[in-house]
Each structure stands twice: as C-alpha cells, then as structure tokens.
PDB file of C-alpha atoms in Angstrom:
ATOM      1  CA  PRO A   1       0.206   0.343  -0.022  1.00 61.00           C
ATOM      2  CA  ARG A   2       0.520   3.391  -0.821  1.00 90.00           C
ATOM      3  CA  LEU A   3      -0.318   4.582   2.359  1.00 91.00           C
ATOM      4  CA  VAL A   4       0.725   3.653   5.567  1.00 93.00           C
ATOM      5  CA  VAL A   5      -0.954   4.924   9.278  1.00 91.00           C
ATOM      6  CA  VAL A   6       1.161   5.058  12.633  1.00 93.00           C
ATOM      7  CA  ASP A   7      -1.055   4.872  14.939  1.00 88.00           C
ATOM      8  CA  THR A   8      -0.258   4.785  18.986  1.00 85.00           C
ATOM      9  CA  SER A   9      -4.084   4.104  20.116  1.00 80.00           C
ATOM     10  CA  GLY A  10      -6.724   2.946  17.106  1.00 76.00           C
ATOM     11  CA  GLU A  11      -8.035   6.405  17.106  1.00 76.00           C
ATOM     12  CA  ILE A  12      -7.246   7.028  13.276  1.00 78.00           C
ATOM     13  CA  ALA A  13      -6.970   3.529  11.305  1.00 70.00           C
ATOM     14  CA  GLY A  14      -9.137   1.461  14.069  1.00 68.00           C
ATOM     15  CA  ALA A  15      -7.538  -1.245  16.257  1.00 66.00           C
ATOM     16  CA  GLY A  16      -5.504  -4.100  15.221  1.00 60.00           C
ATOM     17  CA  ASP A  17      -3.256  -4.193  12.180  1.00 61.00           C
ATOM     18  CA  MET A  18      -6.439  -4.325   9.814  1.00 63.00           C
ATOM     19  CA  PRO A  19      -7.252  -0.879   9.287  1.00 64.00           C
ATOM     20  CA  HIS A  20     -10.713   1.109   9.150  1.00 70.00           C
ATOM     21  CA  PRO A  21     -12.158   0.617   5.854  1.00 76.00           C
ATOM     22  CA  CYS A  22     -12.341   4.343   5.378  1.00 76.00           C
ATOM     23  CA  VAL A  23      -8.505   4.082   5.011  1.00 75.00           C
ATOM     24  CA  LEU A  24      -8.243   1.487   2.790  1.00 75.00           C
ATOM     25  CA  PRO A  25      -5.803   0.558   1.580  1.00 80.00           C
ATOM     26  CA  ALA A  26      -3.752   1.354   3.597  1.00 83.00           C
ATOM     27  CA  ARG A  27      -0.951  -0.484   5.940  1.00 86.00           C
ATOM     28  CA  THR A  28      -1.661   0.084   9.692  1.00 86.00           C
ATOM     29  CA  MET A  29       1.458   0.278  11.931  1.00 89.00           C
ATOM     30  CA  THR A  30       0.668  -0.006  15.936  1.00 87.00           C
ATOM     31  CA  VAL A  31       3.087   1.879  17.879  1.00 91.00           C
ATOM     32  CA  PRO A  32       3.470  -0.505  20.880  1.00 90.00           C
ATOM     33  CA  ARG A  33       4.409   2.218  23.298  1.00 93.00           C
ATOM     34  CA  ARG A  34       4.451   5.674  22.841  1.00 91.00           C
ATOM     35  CA  PRO A  35       8.333   6.631  23.519  1.00 95.00           C
ATOM     36  CA  GLU A  36       8.557   4.298  20.110  1.00 96.00           C
ATOM     37  CA  GLN A  37       6.895   6.092  17.898  1.00 96.00           C
ATOM     38  CA  ALA A  38       9.260   8.541  16.122  1.00 97.00           C
ATOM     39  CA  ARG A  39      11.435   4.634  15.350  1.00 97.00           C
ATOM     40  CA  VAL A  40       7.982   3.068  13.874  1.00 97.00           C
ATOM     41  CA  MET A  41       7.821   6.201  12.001  1.00 97.00           C
ATOM     42  CA  LEU A  42      11.127   5.478  10.033  1.00 97.00           C
ATOM     43  CA  GLU A  43      10.238   1.817  10.139  1.00 97.00           C
ATOM     44  CA  ALA A  44       7.252   2.495   7.875  1.00 96.00           C
ATOM     45  CA  VAL A  45       9.348   4.209   5.396  1.00 97.00           C
ATOM     46  CA  GLN A  46      12.067   2.098   5.571  1.00 96.00           C
ATOM     47  CA  ASN A  47       9.780  -1.227   5.131  1.00 95.00           C
ATOM     48  CA  HIS A  48       6.835   0.514   3.380  1.00 94.00           C
ATOM     49  CA  SER A  49       7.625   3.172   0.800  1.00 95.00           C
ATOM     50  CA  PRO A  50       4.659   4.964   1.329  1.00 96.00           C
ATOM     51  CA  ARG A  51       3.835   7.948  -0.944  1.00 96.00           C
ATOM     52  CA  VAL A  52       1.570   9.751   2.400  1.00 95.00           C
ATOM     53  CA  LEU A  53       2.049   8.666   5.962  1.00 96.00           C
ATOM     54  CA  VAL A  54      -0.577   9.329   8.424  1.00 94.00           C
ATOM     55  CA  ILE A  55       0.961   9.995  11.793  1.00 94.00           C
ATOM     56  CA  ASP A  56      -1.402   9.756  15.182  1.00 88.00           C
ATOM     57  CA  GLU A  57      -0.231  12.245  18.394  1.00 90.00           C
ATOM     58  CA  MET A  58       2.955  14.120  17.025  1.00 93.00           C
ATOM     59  CA  GLY A  59       4.442  15.737  20.856  1.00 93.00           C
ATOM     60  CA  THR A  60       8.078  15.117  21.179  1.00 95.00           C
ATOM     61  CA  ARG A  61      10.975  16.844  19.654  1.00 95.00           C
ATOM     62  CA  GLN A  62      11.982  12.774  18.223  1.00 97.00           C
ATOM     63  CA  GLU A  63       8.654  12.566  16.446  1.00 97.00           C
ATOM     64  CA  VAL A  64       9.100  16.042  14.707  1.00 97.00           C
ATOM     65  CA  ASP A  65      12.721  15.014  13.563  1.00 97.00           C
ATOM     66  CA  ALA A  66      11.699  11.629  12.441  1.00 97.00           C
ATOM     67  CA  ALA A  67       9.283  13.931  10.265  1.00 97.00           C
ATOM     68  CA  CYS A  68      11.229  16.232   9.257  1.00 96.00           C
ATOM     69  CA  ASP A  69      13.636  13.504   8.143  1.00 96.00           C
ATOM     70  CA  ILE A  70      10.710  11.004   6.435  1.00 97.00           C
ATOM     71  CA  ARG A  71       9.627  14.336   4.736  1.00 96.00           C
ATOM     72  CA  THR A  72      13.048  14.980   3.028  1.00 95.00           C
ATOM     73  CA  LYS A  73      12.434  11.667   1.475  1.00 95.00           C
ATOM     74  CA  GLY A  74       9.716  12.801  -1.061  1.00 95.00           C
ATOM     75  CA  VAL A  75       7.040  11.262   1.731  1.00 97.00           C
ATOM     76  CA  SER A  76       3.865  13.582   2.228  1.00 96.00           C
ATOM     77  CA  LEU A  77       2.750  13.682   5.799  1.00 96.00           C
ATOM     78  CA  VAL A  78      -0.325  13.961   7.025  1.00 95.00           C
ATOM     79  CA  ALA A  79      -0.562  14.210  11.028  1.00 94.00           C
ATOM     80  CA  THR A  80      -2.195  15.644  14.122  1.00 92.00           C
ATOM     81  CA  THR A  81      -0.459  17.429  16.836  1.00 92.00           C
ATOM     82  CA  HIS A  82      -1.905  18.968  19.967  1.00 87.00           C
ATOM     83  CA  GLY A  83      -2.777  22.867  19.937  1.00 90.00           C
ATOM     84  CA  ASP A  84      -5.416  24.947  19.524  1.00 91.00           C
ATOM     85  CA  THR A  85      -4.304  27.360  16.795  1.00 95.00           C
ATOM     86  CA  LEU A  86      -1.207  27.232  14.881  1.00 96.00           C
ATOM     87  CA  LYS A  87       0.493  30.247  16.407  1.00 96.00           C
ATOM     88  CA  GLU A  88       0.250  28.026  19.401  1.00 95.00           C
ATOM     89  CA  VAL A  89       2.415  24.908  17.705  1.00 96.00           C
ATOM     90  CA  LEU A  90       4.539  27.396  16.157  1.00 96.00           C
ATOM     91  CA  ASP A  91       5.430  28.202  20.197  1.00 95.00           C
ATOM     92  CA  ASN A  92       5.847  25.218  21.636  1.00 95.00           C
ATOM     93  CA  PRO A  93       9.743  24.745  21.310  1.00 93.00           C
ATOM     94  CA  ARG A  94       9.258  20.690  20.280  1.00 94.00           C
ATOM     95  CA  LEU A  95       6.848  21.246  17.591  1.00 96.00           C
ATOM     96  CA  ALA A  96       7.679  24.340  16.053  1.00 95.00           C
ATOM     97  CA  ASN A  97      10.736  22.843  13.945  1.00 95.00           C
ATOM     98  CA  MET A  98       7.545  21.086  11.690  1.00 96.00           C
ATOM     99  CA  LEU A  99       6.793  24.276  11.021  1.00 96.00           C
ATOM    100  CA  GLY A 100      10.329  25.355   9.027  1.00 95.00           C
ATOM    101  CA  LYS A 101      12.473  25.471  12.300  1.00 93.00           C
ATOM    102  CA  PRO A 102      12.431  29.220  12.980  1.00 93.00           C
ATOM    103  CA  ARG A 103      15.409  30.768  14.556  1.00 92.00           C
ATOM    104  CA  GLU A 104      16.648  33.982  15.549  1.00 90.00           C
ATOM    105  CA  VAL A 105      18.661  35.611  13.163  1.00 86.00           C
ATOM    106  CA  VAL A 106      21.419  38.835  13.269  1.00 87.00           C
ATOM    107  CA  LEU A 107      20.296  41.602  10.831  1.00 81.00           C
ATOM    108  CA  SER A 108      22.730  43.208   9.044  1.00 84.00           C
ATOM    109  CA  ALA A 109      21.980  47.335   9.340  1.00 83.00           C
ATOM    110  CA  LYS A 110      20.506  46.882   5.520  1.00 85.00           C
ATOM    111  CA  GLU A 111      18.329  44.496   6.533  1.00 78.00           C
ATOM    112  CA  THR A 112      16.971  46.362  10.256  1.00 76.00           C
ATOM    113  CA  GLU A 113      15.942  49.595   7.301  1.00 78.00           C
ATOM    114  CA  GLU A 114      14.337  47.544   4.983  1.00 77.00           C
ATOM    115  CA  ALA A 115      12.182  45.425   8.102  1.00 70.00           C
ATOM    116  CA  ARG A 116      11.329  48.881   9.387  1.00 72.00           C
ATOM    117  CA  LEU A 117      10.213  50.350   6.020  1.00 74.00           C
ATOM    118  CA  ARG A 118       7.971  47.327   5.518  1.00 67.00           C
ATOM    119  CA  ALA A 119       6.333  47.508   8.991  1.00 63.00           C
ATOM    120  CA  ASN A 120       5.764  51.255   8.136  1.00 58.00           C
ATOM    121  CA  GLN A 121       7.361  52.025  11.461  1.00 51.00           C
ATOM    122  CA  SER A 122       8.305  55.365  12.438  1.00 43.00           C
ATOM    123  CA  VAL A 123      11.552  57.594  10.915  1.00 38.00           C
ATOM    124  CA  GLU A 124      13.135  56.408  13.915  1.00 45.00           C
ATOM    125  CA  LEU A 125      14.936  53.291  13.379  1.00 42.00           C
ATOM    126  CA  ASP A 126      13.865  49.706  15.741  1.00 49.00           C
ATOM    127  CA  ASP A 127      16.284  49.066  18.193  1.00 59.00           C
ATOM    128  CA  ARG A 128      16.101  45.236  17.102  1.00 66.00           C
ATOM    129  CA  LYS A 129      18.499  43.365  15.186  1.00 78.00           C
ATOM    130  CA  THR A 130      17.748  40.140  15.299  1.00 81.00           C
ATOM    131  CA  ARG A 131      13.932  38.430  13.970  1.00 82.00           C
ATOM    132  CA  LEU A 132      12.439  34.906  14.107  1.00 88.00           C
ATOM    133  CA  GLN A 133      12.928  33.638  10.927  1.00 91.00           C
ATOM    134  CA  ARG A 134      12.405  30.232   9.117  1.00 93.00           C
ATOM    135  CA  THR A 135      15.507  28.633   8.330  1.00 92.00           C
ATOM    136  CA  GLN A 136      13.713  25.513   6.093  1.00 93.00           C
ATOM    137  CA  GLU A 137      10.177  24.992   4.499  1.00 95.00           C
ATOM    138  CA  PRO A 138       7.574  23.692   6.868  1.00 97.00           C
ATOM    139  CA  ILE A 139       6.800  19.850   6.305  1.00 96.00           C
ATOM    140  CA  PHE A 140       3.314  20.128   5.504  1.00 95.00           C
ATOM    141  CA  ASP A 141       1.863  21.685   2.669  1.00 93.00           C
ATOM    142  CA  MET A 142      -1.309  22.751   4.518  1.00 96.00           C
ATOM    143  CA  VAL A 143      -2.539  23.047   8.017  1.00 97.00           C
ATOM    144  CA  VAL A 144      -6.054  22.405   9.584  1.00 96.00           C
ATOM    145  CA  GLU A 145      -7.227  24.130  12.871  1.00 95.00           C
ATOM    146  CA  LEU A 146     -10.504  22.331  14.047  1.00 94.00           C
ATOM    147  CA  ARG A 147     -12.045  25.068  15.982  1.00 94.00           C
ATOM    148  CA  SER A 148     -14.858  22.975  16.766  1.00 94.00           C
ATOM    149  CA  PHE A 149     -16.782  20.310  15.293  1.00 93.00           C
ATOM    150  CA  LYS A 150     -18.632  22.478  12.824  1.00 96.00           C
ATOM    151  CA  GLU A 151     -15.790  25.027  12.177  1.00 97.00           C
ATOM    152  CA  VAL A 152     -12.228  24.596  10.744  1.00 97.00           C
ATOM    153  CA  VAL A 153      -9.787  27.064   9.647  1.00 97.00           C
ATOM    154  CA  VAL A 154      -7.005  26.132   6.592  1.00 98.00           C
ATOM    155  CA  TYR A 155      -3.946  27.689   5.986  1.00 98.00           C
ATOM    156  CA  ARG A 156      -3.235  26.665   2.490  1.00 96.00           C
ATOM    157  CA  GLU A 157       0.327  28.383   2.475  1.00 95.00           C
ATOM    158  CA  VAL A 158       2.143  27.111   5.251  1.00 96.00           C
ATOM    159  CA  GLY A 159       5.637  28.897   4.639  1.00 96.00           C
ATOM    160  CA  ARG A 160       3.746  32.076   4.238  1.00 96.00           C
ATOM    161  CA  ALA A 161       1.522  31.707   7.154  1.00 97.00           C
ATOM    162  CA  ILE A 162       4.888  31.060   9.725  1.00 97.00           C
ATOM    163  CA  ASP A 163       6.540  34.237   7.756  1.00 95.00           C
ATOM    164  CA  ARG A 164       3.542  36.393   9.015  1.00 95.00           C
ATOM    165  CA  LEU A 165       3.183  34.797  12.232  1.00 96.00           C
ATOM    166  CA  LEU A 166       6.701  35.040  12.905  1.00 94.00           C
ATOM    167  CA  ARG A 167       6.774  38.937  12.261  1.00 89.00           C
ATOM    168  CA  GLY A 168       3.776  39.235  14.284  1.00 90.00           C
ATOM    169  CA  GLN A 169       1.506  39.596  11.920  1.00 93.00           C
ATOM    170  CA  ASP A 170      -2.027  37.466  11.387  1.00 95.00           C
ATOM    171  CA  ALA A 171      -2.118  34.773   8.985  1.00 96.00           C
ATOM    172  CA  PRO A 172      -3.987  34.739   5.534  1.00 96.00           C
ATOM    173  CA  TYR A 173      -6.429  31.346   5.902  1.00 97.00           C
ATOM    174  CA  VAL A 174      -9.606  29.986   4.982  1.00 98.00           C
ATOM    175  CA  HIS A 175     -12.384  29.790   7.632  1.00 98.00           C
ATOM    176  CA  TYR A 176     -14.995  26.840   7.059  1.00 98.00           C
ATOM    177  CA  GLU A 177     -18.255  26.618   9.092  1.00 97.00           C
ATOM    178  CA  CYS A 178     -21.328  24.504   8.740  1.00 96.00           C
ATOM    179  CA  ASP A 179     -24.613  25.794   9.740  1.00 96.00           C
ATOM    180  CA  GLU A 180     -27.486  24.414  11.147  1.00 94.00           C
ATOM    181  CA  ASP A 181     -28.559  23.311   7.499  1.00 95.00           C
ATOM    182  CA  ASP A 182     -25.242  21.907   6.993  1.00 94.00           C
ATOM    183  CA  THR A 183     -24.603  24.239   4.382  1.00 96.00           C
ATOM    184  CA  ILE A 184     -20.759  25.154   4.304  1.00 97.00           C
ATOM    185  CA  HIS A 185     -20.042  28.498   4.351  1.00 97.00           C
ATOM    186  CA  ALA A 186     -16.088  29.691   2.959  1.00 97.00           C
ATOM    187  CA  GLU A 187     -14.566  32.877   3.706  1.00 97.00           C
ATOM    188  CA  GLU A 188     -10.796  33.636   2.956  1.00 96.00           C
ATOM    189  CA  VAL A 189      -9.355  36.237   5.750  1.00 94.00           C
ATOM    190  CA  LEU A 190      -6.725  38.110   4.707  1.00 84.00           C
TER     191      LEU A 190
END
C-alpha cells in the first residue's frame, strides 16, 4: 500500500493490524509504546515506501525530527498534534521545527532598515537587530485547525502563514463553517 498509518491508540485507523475501511487500502502500524513512535515512523518509510504517511499525535522532538527526515525523502505527511492554533504549535519548542525550524537571526543594518520600512514604522530606526525566521520549508503543505465540530480554519500556504506569524502579523487562512442546515460557508481572511 502507498498509504501507511502510524497509530498510537487506534484513533485513526481502528484497532489492530487491519485498518478501518475508510483508509483502505492502507497499512497500519501500531505503536507498541508511546516512546517508540519516532522509530515506528522511520520503520514505516524504510520497510513500506509509502507515498503518504499518516501520524497520530506528534508531540515529541524525536517525532518531529523523524517527520522532518521522512519529508526530505519525498513522503507526504498527514499528522495530528495538540495545539488550539497554528501560532500555539509554532510557539511550542518541541513542535516548531516541523513548521520551518524558526531561529533567531541577526540582521545587517540594511536588513534592519528594510524591515523597518516594510513595517511602516516611524522614522526612528527600530532597535531590534534580530528577528525570528524560518530556516527551512515547513514539512506540511497545508495546516487545518479544528476549532469546533462544525468549524475549521485552513492555512493553504503554510510557509507564508508562518513567516507572517513570526513577524507578529496575522496569517492568511480560509474559515469554513457548517450551519444548522449543514451548508458549508467559506470565507478567506487576509
């Protein structure tokens, strides 16, 4: 199968080695103990060569590092993690690397001036000589925030969203909401 599900608790693909019919055809790899998830993720890629790897509840630095390594091999990733918003995940040091490995960088005088002009600040030069910046591409092409049972937010351009959040700006997204008649309404924000 070209789809492999790495599941810690049977929440994604059902319990046991036989996946739930909604993800067929797929190979399910059950994580025997939570600390072994990163190893099982890498094993899934080495032994089954998936095009897509679905990962349940990424939450440790080792799992994020494994996911970053897997993404460099051309495998698409779908993962869940705990965090109410994209900004909250970005601010979590255990999870931030999957969103582009943000690091504080020192700015040259020219970069500081350009940043000041872009931000439309006053004529006085901003004293900050550093800023947070992505050092690589995020491992996900899209991020979905589940806000409620009938409401989601989708960030279609993850790199752009992360760059804006790192600059303290709002990130562009599409807000989807299902009304009482089960009609889905979409609104682009920014």
